[in-house]
Short mmCIF file of C-alpha atoms in Angstrom, two decimals:
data_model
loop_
_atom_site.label_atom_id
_atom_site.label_comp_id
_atom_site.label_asym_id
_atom_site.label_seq_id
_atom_site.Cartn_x
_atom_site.Cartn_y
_atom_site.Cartn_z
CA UNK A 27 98.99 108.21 115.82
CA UNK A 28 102.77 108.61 116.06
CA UNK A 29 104.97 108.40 112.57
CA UNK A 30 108.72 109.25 112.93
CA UNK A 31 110.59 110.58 109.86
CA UNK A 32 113.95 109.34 109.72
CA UNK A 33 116.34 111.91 107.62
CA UNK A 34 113.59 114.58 109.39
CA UNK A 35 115.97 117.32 109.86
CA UNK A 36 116.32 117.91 106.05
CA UNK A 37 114.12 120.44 104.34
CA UNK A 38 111.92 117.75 103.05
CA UNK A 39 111.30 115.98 106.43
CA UNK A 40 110.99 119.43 108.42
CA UNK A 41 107.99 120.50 106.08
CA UNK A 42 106.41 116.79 106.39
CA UNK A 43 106.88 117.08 109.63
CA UNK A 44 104.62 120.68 110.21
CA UNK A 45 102.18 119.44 108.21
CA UNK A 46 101.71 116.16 109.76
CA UNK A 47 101.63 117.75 113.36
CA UNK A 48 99.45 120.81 111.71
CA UNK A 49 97.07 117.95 110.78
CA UNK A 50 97.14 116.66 114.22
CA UNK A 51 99.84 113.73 113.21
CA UNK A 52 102.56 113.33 116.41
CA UNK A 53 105.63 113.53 114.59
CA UNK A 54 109.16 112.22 115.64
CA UNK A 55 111.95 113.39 114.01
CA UNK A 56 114.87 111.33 113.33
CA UNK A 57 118.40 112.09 112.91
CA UNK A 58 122.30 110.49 113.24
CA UNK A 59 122.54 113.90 115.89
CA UNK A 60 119.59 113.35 118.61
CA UNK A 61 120.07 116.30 120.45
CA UNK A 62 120.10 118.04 117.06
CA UNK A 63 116.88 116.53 115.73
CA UNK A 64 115.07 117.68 119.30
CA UNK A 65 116.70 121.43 119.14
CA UNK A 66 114.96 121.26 115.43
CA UNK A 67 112.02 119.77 116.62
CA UNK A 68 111.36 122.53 119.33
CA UNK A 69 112.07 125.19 116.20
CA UNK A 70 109.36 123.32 114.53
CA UNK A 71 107.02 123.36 116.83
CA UNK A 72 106.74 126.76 117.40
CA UNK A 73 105.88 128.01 114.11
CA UNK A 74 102.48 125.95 114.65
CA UNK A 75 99.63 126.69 116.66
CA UNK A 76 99.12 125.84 120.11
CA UNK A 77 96.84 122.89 118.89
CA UNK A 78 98.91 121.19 116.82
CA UNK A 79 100.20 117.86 117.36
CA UNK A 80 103.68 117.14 119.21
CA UNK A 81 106.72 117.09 117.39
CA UNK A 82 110.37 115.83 119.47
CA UNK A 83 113.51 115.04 117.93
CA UNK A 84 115.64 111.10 118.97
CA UNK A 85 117.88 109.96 117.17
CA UNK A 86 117.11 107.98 113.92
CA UNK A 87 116.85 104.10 116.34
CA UNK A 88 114.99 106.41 119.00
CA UNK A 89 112.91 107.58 116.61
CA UNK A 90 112.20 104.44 114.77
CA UNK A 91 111.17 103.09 117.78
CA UNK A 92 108.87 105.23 119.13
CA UNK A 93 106.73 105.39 115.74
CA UNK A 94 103.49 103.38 116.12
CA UNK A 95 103.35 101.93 112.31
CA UNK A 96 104.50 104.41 109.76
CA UNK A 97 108.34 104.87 109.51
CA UNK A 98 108.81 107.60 106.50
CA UNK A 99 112.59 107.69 105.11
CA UNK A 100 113.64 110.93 103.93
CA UNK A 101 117.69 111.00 103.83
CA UNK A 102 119.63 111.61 100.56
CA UNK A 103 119.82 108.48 98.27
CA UNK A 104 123.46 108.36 99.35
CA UNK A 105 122.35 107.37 102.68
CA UNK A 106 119.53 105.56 101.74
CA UNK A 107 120.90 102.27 101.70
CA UNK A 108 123.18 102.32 105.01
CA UNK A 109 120.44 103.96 106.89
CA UNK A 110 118.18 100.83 106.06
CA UNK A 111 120.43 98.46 107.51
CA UNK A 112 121.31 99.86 110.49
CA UNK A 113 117.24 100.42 111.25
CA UNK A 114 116.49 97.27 110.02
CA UNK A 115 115.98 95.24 113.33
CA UNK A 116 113.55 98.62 114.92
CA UNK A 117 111.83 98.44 111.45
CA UNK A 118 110.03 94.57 112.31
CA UNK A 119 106.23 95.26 112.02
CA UNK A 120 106.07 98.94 110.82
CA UNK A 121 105.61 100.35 107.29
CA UNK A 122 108.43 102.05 105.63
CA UNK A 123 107.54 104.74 103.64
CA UNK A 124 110.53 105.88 101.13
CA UNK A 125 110.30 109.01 99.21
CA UNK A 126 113.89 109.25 98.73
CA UNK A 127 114.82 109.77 94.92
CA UNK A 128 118.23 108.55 93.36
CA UNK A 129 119.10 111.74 91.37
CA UNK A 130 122.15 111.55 89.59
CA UNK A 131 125.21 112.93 91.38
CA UNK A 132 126.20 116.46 90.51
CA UNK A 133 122.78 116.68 88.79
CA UNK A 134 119.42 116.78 89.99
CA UNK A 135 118.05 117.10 86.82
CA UNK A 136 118.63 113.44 86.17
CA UNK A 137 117.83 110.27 87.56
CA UNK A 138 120.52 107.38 88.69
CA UNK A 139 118.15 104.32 89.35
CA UNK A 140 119.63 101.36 91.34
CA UNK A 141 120.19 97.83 90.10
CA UNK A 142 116.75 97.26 91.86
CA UNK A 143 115.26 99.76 89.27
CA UNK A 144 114.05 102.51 92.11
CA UNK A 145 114.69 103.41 95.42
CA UNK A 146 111.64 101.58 97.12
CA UNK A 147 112.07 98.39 95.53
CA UNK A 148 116.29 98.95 96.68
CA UNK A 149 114.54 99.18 100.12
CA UNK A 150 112.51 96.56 99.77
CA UNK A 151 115.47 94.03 98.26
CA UNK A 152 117.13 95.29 101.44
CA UNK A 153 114.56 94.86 104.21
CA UNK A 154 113.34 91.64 102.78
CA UNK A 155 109.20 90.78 101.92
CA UNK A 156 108.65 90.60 105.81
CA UNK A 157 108.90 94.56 106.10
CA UNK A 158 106.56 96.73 103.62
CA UNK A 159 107.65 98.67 101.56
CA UNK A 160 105.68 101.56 100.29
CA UNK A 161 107.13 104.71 97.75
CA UNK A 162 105.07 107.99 98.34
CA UNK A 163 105.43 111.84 98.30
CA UNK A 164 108.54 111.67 95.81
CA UNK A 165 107.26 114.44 93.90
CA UNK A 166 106.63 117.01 96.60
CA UNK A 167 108.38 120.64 96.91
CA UNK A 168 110.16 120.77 100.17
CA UNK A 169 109.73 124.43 99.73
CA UNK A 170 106.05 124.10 99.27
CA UNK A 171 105.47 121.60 102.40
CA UNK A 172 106.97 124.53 104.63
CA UNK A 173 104.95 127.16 103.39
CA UNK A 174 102.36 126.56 106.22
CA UNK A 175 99.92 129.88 104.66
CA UNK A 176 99.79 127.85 100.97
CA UNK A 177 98.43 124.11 100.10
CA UNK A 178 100.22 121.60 98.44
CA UNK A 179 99.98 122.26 94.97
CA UNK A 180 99.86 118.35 93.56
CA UNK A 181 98.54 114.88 94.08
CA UNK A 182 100.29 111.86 95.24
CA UNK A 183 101.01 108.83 93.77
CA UNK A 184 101.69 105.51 96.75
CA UNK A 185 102.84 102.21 95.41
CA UNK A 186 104.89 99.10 96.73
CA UNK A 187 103.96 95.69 96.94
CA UNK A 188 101.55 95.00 99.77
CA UNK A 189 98.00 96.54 98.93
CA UNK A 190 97.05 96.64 102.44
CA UNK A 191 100.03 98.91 103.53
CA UNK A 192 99.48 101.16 100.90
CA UNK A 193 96.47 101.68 101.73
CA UNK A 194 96.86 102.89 105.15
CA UNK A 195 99.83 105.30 103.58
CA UNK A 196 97.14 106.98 101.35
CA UNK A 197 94.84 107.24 104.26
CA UNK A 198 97.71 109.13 105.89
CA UNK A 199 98.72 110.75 103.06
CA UNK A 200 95.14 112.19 102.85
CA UNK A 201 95.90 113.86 105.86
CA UNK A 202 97.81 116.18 104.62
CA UNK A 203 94.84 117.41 102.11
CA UNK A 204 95.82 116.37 99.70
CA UNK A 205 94.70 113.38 97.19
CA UNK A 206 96.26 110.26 97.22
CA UNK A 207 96.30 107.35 94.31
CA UNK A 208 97.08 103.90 94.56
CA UNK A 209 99.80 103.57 91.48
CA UNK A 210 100.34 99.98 91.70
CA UNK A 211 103.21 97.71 93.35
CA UNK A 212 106.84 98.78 93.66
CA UNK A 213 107.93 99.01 89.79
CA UNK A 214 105.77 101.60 89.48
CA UNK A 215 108.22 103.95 91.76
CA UNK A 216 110.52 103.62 88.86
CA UNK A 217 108.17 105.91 86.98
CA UNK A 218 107.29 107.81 90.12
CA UNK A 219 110.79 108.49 91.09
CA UNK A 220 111.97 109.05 87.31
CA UNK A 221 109.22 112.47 87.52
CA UNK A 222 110.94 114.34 90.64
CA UNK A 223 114.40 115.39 88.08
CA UNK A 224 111.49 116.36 85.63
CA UNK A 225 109.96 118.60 87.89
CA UNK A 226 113.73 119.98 89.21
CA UNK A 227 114.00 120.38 85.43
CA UNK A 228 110.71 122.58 84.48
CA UNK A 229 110.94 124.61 88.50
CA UNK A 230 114.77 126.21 87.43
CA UNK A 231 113.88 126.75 83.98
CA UNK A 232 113.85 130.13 83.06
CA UNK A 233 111.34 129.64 80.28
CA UNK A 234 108.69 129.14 82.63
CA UNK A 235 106.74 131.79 84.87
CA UNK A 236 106.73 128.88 87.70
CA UNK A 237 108.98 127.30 90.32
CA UNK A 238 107.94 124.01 92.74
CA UNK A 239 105.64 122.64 90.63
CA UNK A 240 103.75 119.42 91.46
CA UNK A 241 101.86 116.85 89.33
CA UNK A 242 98.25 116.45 89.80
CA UNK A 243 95.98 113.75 88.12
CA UNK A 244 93.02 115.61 86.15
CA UNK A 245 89.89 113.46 85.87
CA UNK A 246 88.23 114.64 82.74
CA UNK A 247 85.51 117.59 83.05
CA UNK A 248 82.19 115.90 81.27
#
């Protein structure tokens, strides 16, 4: 399996990116710079072991192209639109994953929701019903996917509006070790997405003895 991450020379996409390769995931990295998504690609690659799945930088139509189903956006929400419609045509029978999160500008401890009411169902609206659209890993550490000797410390929560697609996204979600839920169609991302300034919130507090939390979903214990 190939997946490209578009926006995957961010801190966010560079951690996805080790742990899908570490998980034996062929990542390609995409970015507006090519040759600067392949020089970070080649950093990437060397912090994992010689078994580890291939990771090479294109830029972000290269990369689009070259991914077998899963496309996973991770640019800034100020990007998040544009980017859409200039992939659009290289998007036609893949899966989009969006994790992006519309904080508020000047302040990620708040949320700025689009008309739409979240960023997946913007990118849905956008790419039309013909193109899945599926909202995962939005409440993540970027810090915590690079730290390669530590697991991720939280669960994920997948929604948009086809049930099959979302289901192959947990599947590959699971790869990562982690647990995945099925949260429901796209409105649910407006909750989902609403968490991550929450968790910004509670990880620079200095009334707490923690930073990079997660959430996790506790089943009860009888």
């Amino acid at each position: 399996m190939t997946i490209a991450i578009i926006g995957g020379t961010g801190p966010q996409g560079q951690g996805l990116a080790l742990r899908f390769a570490r998980a034996g995931v062929e990542v390609v990295l995409g970015g507006r710079d090519g040759v600067r998504a392949a020089a970070i690609a080649e950093e990437l690659q060397a912090q994992l072991p010689s078994d580890a799945a291939k990771i090479r930088g294109l830029d972000n139509e290269g990369a689009t192209a070259a991914a077998e189903e899963m496309v996973i956006l991770a640019v800034p929400f100020s990007a998040h639109n544009a980017t859409l419609e200039a992939l659009k045509p290289a998007l036609a029978g893949k899966i989009l994953v969006d994790i992006v999160v519309p904080l508020a500008e000047g302040d990620p401890k708040k949320v700025a929701m689009p008309p739409e009411g979240s960023a997946t169902e913007a990118a849905q609206a956008l790419l039309g019903d013909e193109i899945p659209v599926i909202g995962a890993l939005h409440n993540v550490s970027a810090v915590t996917l690079k730290a390669l000797d530590q697991s991720i410390n939280c669960d994920i929560l997948v929604c948009g509006n086809s049930l099959e697609a979302r289901k192959k996204v947990i599947e590959l979600v699971r790869k990562l070790g982690v647990e995945a839920y099925n949260a429901g169609d796209a409105q649910s991302a407006r909750c989902i997405e609403a968490i991550t300034p929450i968790l910004i919130r509670l990880n620079i507090s200095k009334a707490v003895p923690f930073s990079h939390a997660g959430i996790r979903i506790c089943p009860p214990d009888h």
